[in-house]
XYZ file of C-alpha atoms in Angstrom:
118
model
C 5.583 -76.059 -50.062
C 5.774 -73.004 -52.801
C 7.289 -70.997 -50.137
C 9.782 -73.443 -49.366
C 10.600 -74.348 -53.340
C 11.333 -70.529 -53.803
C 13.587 -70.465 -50.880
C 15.717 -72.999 -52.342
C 15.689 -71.145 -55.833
C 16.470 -68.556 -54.052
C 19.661 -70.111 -52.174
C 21.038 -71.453 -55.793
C 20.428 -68.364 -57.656
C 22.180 -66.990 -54.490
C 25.065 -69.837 -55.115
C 25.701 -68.863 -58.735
C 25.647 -65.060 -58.589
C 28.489 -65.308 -55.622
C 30.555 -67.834 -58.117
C 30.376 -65.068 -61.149
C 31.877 -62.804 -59.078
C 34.134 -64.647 -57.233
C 35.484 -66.481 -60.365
C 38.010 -64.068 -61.650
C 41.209 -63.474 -60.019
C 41.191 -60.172 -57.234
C 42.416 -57.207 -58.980
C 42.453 -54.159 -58.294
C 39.483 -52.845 -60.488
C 37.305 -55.095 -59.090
C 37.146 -53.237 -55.734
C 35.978 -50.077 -56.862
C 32.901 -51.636 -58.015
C 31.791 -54.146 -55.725
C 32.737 -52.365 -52.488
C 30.448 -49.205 -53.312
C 27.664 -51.174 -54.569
C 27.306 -53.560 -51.701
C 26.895 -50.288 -50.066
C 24.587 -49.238 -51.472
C 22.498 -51.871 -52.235
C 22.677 -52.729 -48.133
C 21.866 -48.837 -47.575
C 18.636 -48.708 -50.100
C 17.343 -52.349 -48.951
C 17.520 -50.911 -45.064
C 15.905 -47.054 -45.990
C 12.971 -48.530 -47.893
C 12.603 -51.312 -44.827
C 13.310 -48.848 -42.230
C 12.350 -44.820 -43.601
C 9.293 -45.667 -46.201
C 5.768 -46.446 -44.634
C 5.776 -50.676 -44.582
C 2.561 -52.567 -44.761
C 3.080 -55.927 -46.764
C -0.706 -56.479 -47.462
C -0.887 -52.863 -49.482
C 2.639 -53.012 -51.158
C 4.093 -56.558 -51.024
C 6.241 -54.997 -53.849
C 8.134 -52.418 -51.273
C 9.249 -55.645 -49.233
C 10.100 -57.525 -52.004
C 12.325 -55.075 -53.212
C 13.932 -54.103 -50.195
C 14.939 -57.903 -49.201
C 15.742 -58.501 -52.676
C 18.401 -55.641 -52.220
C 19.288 -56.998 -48.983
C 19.962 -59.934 -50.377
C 21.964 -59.034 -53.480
C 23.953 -56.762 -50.815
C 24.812 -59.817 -48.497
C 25.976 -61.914 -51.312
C 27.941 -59.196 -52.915
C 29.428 -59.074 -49.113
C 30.535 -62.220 -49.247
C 32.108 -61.984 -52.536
C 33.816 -58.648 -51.546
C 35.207 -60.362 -48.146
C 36.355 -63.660 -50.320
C 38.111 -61.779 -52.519
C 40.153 -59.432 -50.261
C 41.366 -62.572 -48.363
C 42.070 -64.190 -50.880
C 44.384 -60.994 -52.499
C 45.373 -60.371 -48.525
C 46.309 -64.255 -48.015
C 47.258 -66.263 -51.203
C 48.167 -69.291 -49.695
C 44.719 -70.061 -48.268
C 43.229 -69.746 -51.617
C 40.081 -71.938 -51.773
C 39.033 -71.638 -47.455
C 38.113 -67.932 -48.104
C 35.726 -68.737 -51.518
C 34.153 -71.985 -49.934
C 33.345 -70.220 -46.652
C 32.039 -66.910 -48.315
C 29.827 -69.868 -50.562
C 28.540 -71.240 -47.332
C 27.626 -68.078 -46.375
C 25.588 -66.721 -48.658
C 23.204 -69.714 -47.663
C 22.633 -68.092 -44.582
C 19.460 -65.615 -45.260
C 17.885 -68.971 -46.660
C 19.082 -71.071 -43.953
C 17.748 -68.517 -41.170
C 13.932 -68.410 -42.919
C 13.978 -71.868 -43.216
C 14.796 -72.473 -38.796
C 12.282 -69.605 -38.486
C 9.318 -71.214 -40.111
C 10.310 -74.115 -38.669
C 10.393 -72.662 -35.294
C 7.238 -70.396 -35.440
């Protein structure tokens, strides 16, 4: 029940953090920021995963952080890719935003089917 009451935190603090950077206008100094740090918050979350020595009984804290990055990464993602269509494509202003918002449920979506399923 705790597990599943974080999840959903999770998702909403997920939510909000993809609206406060989706709610300006695309400009062009937006890009230089977000681009390179969804980068390398994607590239950091996957070399502590994937390069550091994992085992979540002795350092919970290592896989914390790393999914934590992940996860900041994927929603930064989604903000970059709503933004650039909606600079590339004007007229289909709010599609773009309401999709990349429905995405960023995803990661909690996909725990939520696998505890379900396992």
């Amino acid at each position: 029940m705790l597990l599943t009451l974080f999840v959903v935190l999770t998702a909403i603090v997920g939510v909000g953090l993809y609206v406060s950077l989706v709610r300006r206008m695309p400009n062009g100094s937006f890009f230089p920021l977000l681009g390179p740090g969804v980068l390398l918050l994607g590239l950091a979350g996957i070399g502590i995963l994937r390069l550091l020595p994992v085992d979540a009984t002795e350092s919970p804290v290592r896989v914390i952080l790393a999914l934590v990055m992940l996860w900041v990464g994927w929603v930064g993602l989604m903000a970059l890719l709503a933004q650039t269509l909606s600079r590339s494509m004007p007229g289909a202003q709010p599609w773009p935003v309401l999709t990349g918002g429905a995405a960023t449920l995803a990661p909690a979506l996909g725990f939520i089917v696998a505890r379900m399923v396992a």
